[in-house]
């Protein structure tokens, strides 16, 4: 398995991965538009950006996973002015459980370290215990809980 920086030629498969992520997350998030195609990421812009590292995992020449690391500015009351953010994590079904996401995260952590960043964050749905376990395996810990209410549901 190799982890490498994504190139523009990878865009079609990466856009397919994005739709698979959305398909998996729609049942977990009633606030998402459910009945038409949506997009989470500007994958092409991310590939071309110097503050975002889009990576793919390849096994025998086949792209089987993806992720991105993005340098984000923080508000001035934090100790560090920037942090790393990980998103767009996807691994094809038949390659799950083989350490693909761990290798992608390790690659991104090394990239963040090369940019002198110390803190990395990500978000994951509470209803996605498999992903939570995968992130915990590589050292992530729960930090904040985001809560929501739909006022139409409370009446």
Tab-separated table of C-alpha atoms in Angstrom:
chain	number	residue	atom	x	y	z
A	1	UNK	CA	0.000	0.000	0.000
A	2	UNK	CA	1.218	3.471	-0.831
A	3	UNK	CA	-0.112	6.773	0.417
A	4	UNK	CA	0.517	9.656	-1.941
A	5	UNK	CA	-0.566	13.194	-2.666
A	6	UNK	CA	-3.626	13.287	-4.916
A	7	UNK	CA	-3.341	14.724	-8.409
A	8	UNK	CA	-5.992	16.252	-10.660
A	9	UNK	CA	-6.233	12.980	-12.601
A	10	UNK	CA	-7.539	11.350	-9.387
A	11	UNK	CA	-10.497	13.747	-9.275
A	12	UNK	CA	-13.171	11.437	-10.779
A	13	UNK	CA	-12.572	8.692	-8.204
A	14	UNK	CA	-12.322	11.250	-5.389
A	15	UNK	CA	-15.665	12.789	-6.376
A	16	UNK	CA	-17.135	9.274	-6.320
A	17	UNK	CA	-15.684	8.740	-2.820
A	18	UNK	CA	-17.282	12.013	-1.716
A	19	UNK	CA	-20.699	10.805	-2.865
A	20	UNK	CA	-20.195	7.511	-1.016
A	21	UNK	CA	-19.356	9.440	2.176
A	22	UNK	CA	-22.504	11.531	1.765
A	23	UNK	CA	-24.592	8.414	1.103
A	24	UNK	CA	-23.308	6.835	4.324
A	25	UNK	CA	-23.826	9.993	6.391
A	26	UNK	CA	-27.253	11.057	5.173
A	27	UNK	CA	-29.102	8.658	7.514
A	28	UNK	CA	-27.074	10.069	10.422
A	29	UNK	CA	-27.901	13.699	9.698
A	30	UNK	CA	-31.500	14.832	9.147
A	31	UNK	CA	-30.252	18.362	8.413
A	32	UNK	CA	-28.682	17.265	5.116
A	33	UNK	CA	-30.620	17.658	1.877
A	34	UNK	CA	-31.845	14.130	1.347
A	35	UNK	CA	-33.341	14.052	-2.133
A	36	UNK	CA	-30.719	15.499	-4.468
A	37	UNK	CA	-26.993	15.430	-5.113
A	38	UNK	CA	-24.927	17.544	-2.733
A	39	UNK	CA	-21.218	18.145	-2.300
A	40	UNK	CA	-19.236	18.570	0.924
A	41	UNK	CA	-15.830	19.439	-0.423
A	42	UNK	CA	-14.114	21.505	-3.098
A	43	UNK	CA	-11.868	18.569	-3.926
A	44	UNK	CA	-10.293	20.152	-7.021
A	45	UNK	CA	-9.508	23.356	-5.111
A	46	UNK	CA	-8.120	21.311	-2.221
A	47	UNK	CA	-5.789	19.403	-4.568
A	48	UNK	CA	-4.487	22.701	-5.943
A	49	UNK	CA	-4.210	24.410	-2.545
A	50	UNK	CA	-0.987	24.739	-0.578
A	51	UNK	CA	-2.776	24.736	2.801
A	52	UNK	CA	-4.593	21.455	2.105
A	53	UNK	CA	-2.996	18.066	1.441
A	54	UNK	CA	-5.342	15.622	-0.298
A	55	UNK	CA	-4.030	12.068	-0.209
A	56	UNK	CA	-5.011	8.728	-1.642
A	57	UNK	CA	-4.185	5.174	-0.634
A	58	UNK	CA	-3.279	2.820	-3.470
A	59	UNK	CA	-3.120	-0.950	-3.406
A	60	UNK	CA	-1.748	-2.568	-6.568
A	61	UNK	CA	-2.447	0.603	-8.550
A	62	UNK	CA	-6.064	0.917	-7.363
A	63	UNK	CA	-7.099	3.947	-5.329
A	64	UNK	CA	-8.856	2.474	-2.288
A	65	UNK	CA	-9.006	5.369	0.165
A	66	UNK	CA	-8.735	9.101	0.642
A	67	UNK	CA	-8.381	11.847	3.179
A	68	UNK	CA	-7.291	15.437	3.452
A	69	UNK	CA	-5.385	17.514	5.934
A	70	UNK	CA	-6.061	21.223	6.055
A	71	UNK	CA	-4.313	24.011	7.928
A	72	UNK	CA	-6.933	26.191	9.588
A	73	UNK	CA	-6.558	29.489	11.395
A	74	UNK	CA	-7.761	29.720	14.982
A	75	UNK	CA	-9.202	32.555	16.993
A	76	UNK	CA	-6.747	34.680	18.930
A	77	UNK	CA	-7.650	33.263	22.354
A	78	UNK	CA	-6.065	29.887	21.548
A	79	UNK	CA	-2.423	29.159	22.369
A	80	UNK	CA	-1.685	28.127	18.812
A	81	UNK	CA	-2.662	30.289	15.864
A	82	UNK	CA	-3.334	27.348	13.538
A	83	UNK	CA	-4.396	23.724	13.754
A	84	UNK	CA	-4.623	20.775	11.446
A	85	UNK	CA	-8.021	19.467	10.414
A	86	UNK	CA	-8.585	16.014	8.908
A	87	UNK	CA	-11.555	15.253	6.687
A	88	UNK	CA	-12.693	13.349	3.594
A	89	UNK	CA	-11.768	10.013	5.148
A	90	UNK	CA	-13.005	7.168	2.979
A	91	UNK	CA	-11.938	3.564	2.440
A	92	UNK	CA	-13.607	1.221	-0.049
A	93	UNK	CA	-15.663	-1.479	1.688
A	94	UNK	CA	-13.477	-4.384	0.588
A	95	UNK	CA	-10.360	-2.701	2.033
A	96	UNK	CA	-11.738	-1.733	5.437
A	97	UNK	CA	-10.050	-3.279	8.438
A	98	UNK	CA	-6.664	-3.368	6.675
A	99	UNK	CA	-5.219	-0.236	8.305
A	100	UNK	CA	-5.795	2.019	5.292
A	101	UNK	CA	-7.301	4.903	7.272
A	102	UNK	CA	-4.558	4.605	9.898
A	103	UNK	CA	-1.888	4.952	7.225
A	104	UNK	CA	-3.665	7.955	5.694
A	105	UNK	CA	-3.937	9.626	9.105
A	106	UNK	CA	-0.265	8.911	9.875
A	107	UNK	CA	0.731	10.467	6.534
A	108	UNK	CA	-1.377	13.548	7.272
A	109	UNK	CA	-0.012	13.818	10.822
A	110	UNK	CA	3.524	13.780	9.399
A	111	UNK	CA	2.498	16.508	6.922
A	112	UNK	CA	1.078	18.621	9.767
A	113	UNK	CA	4.260	18.084	11.799
A	114	UNK	CA	6.324	19.302	8.817
A	115	UNK	CA	4.253	22.517	9.000
A	116	UNK	CA	5.021	22.847	12.745
A	117	UNK	CA	1.422	22.211	13.804
A	118	UNK	CA	0.812	20.461	17.097
A	119	UNK	CA	-2.942	19.989	17.295
A	120	UNK	CA	-5.135	18.071	14.883
A	121	UNK	CA	-8.908	17.895	14.984
A	122	UNK	CA	-11.659	16.175	13.061
A	123	UNK	CA	-15.393	15.742	13.316
A	124	UNK	CA	-17.280	12.478	13.225
A	125	UNK	CA	-20.945	11.608	13.657
A	126	UNK	CA	-21.806	10.166	17.059
A	127	UNK	CA	-23.826	7.515	15.198
A	128	UNK	CA	-20.670	6.271	13.446
A	129	UNK	CA	-18.972	4.084	16.088
A	130	UNK	CA	-16.783	2.306	13.534
A	131	UNK	CA	-15.179	5.597	12.490
A	132	UNK	CA	-14.869	6.714	16.108
A	133	UNK	CA	-12.995	3.497	16.951
A	134	UNK	CA	-10.701	3.974	13.956
A	135	UNK	CA	-9.808	7.502	15.090
A	136	UNK	CA	-9.341	6.419	18.690
A	137	UNK	CA	-6.947	3.691	17.484
A	138	UNK	CA	-4.574	6.353	16.196
A	139	UNK	CA	-4.788	8.496	19.329
A	140	UNK	CA	-7.741	10.842	18.861
A	141	UNK	CA	-9.847	11.503	21.944
A	142	UNK	CA	-13.334	12.939	22.240
A	143	UNK	CA	-13.102	16.627	23.060
A	144	UNK	CA	-16.363	18.495	22.408
A	145	UNK	CA	-19.921	17.405	21.952
A	146	UNK	CA	-21.967	19.340	19.417
A	147	UNK	CA	-25.687	19.312	20.125
A	148	UNK	CA	-28.692	20.427	18.099
A	149	UNK	CA	-32.412	20.775	18.375
A	150	UNK	CA	-35.031	21.258	15.704
A	151	UNK	CA	-37.671	23.589	17.116
A	152	UNK	CA	-40.329	21.964	14.960
A	153	UNK	CA	-39.661	18.688	16.821
A	154	UNK	CA	-40.108	20.214	20.280
A	155	UNK	CA	-43.706	21.407	19.889
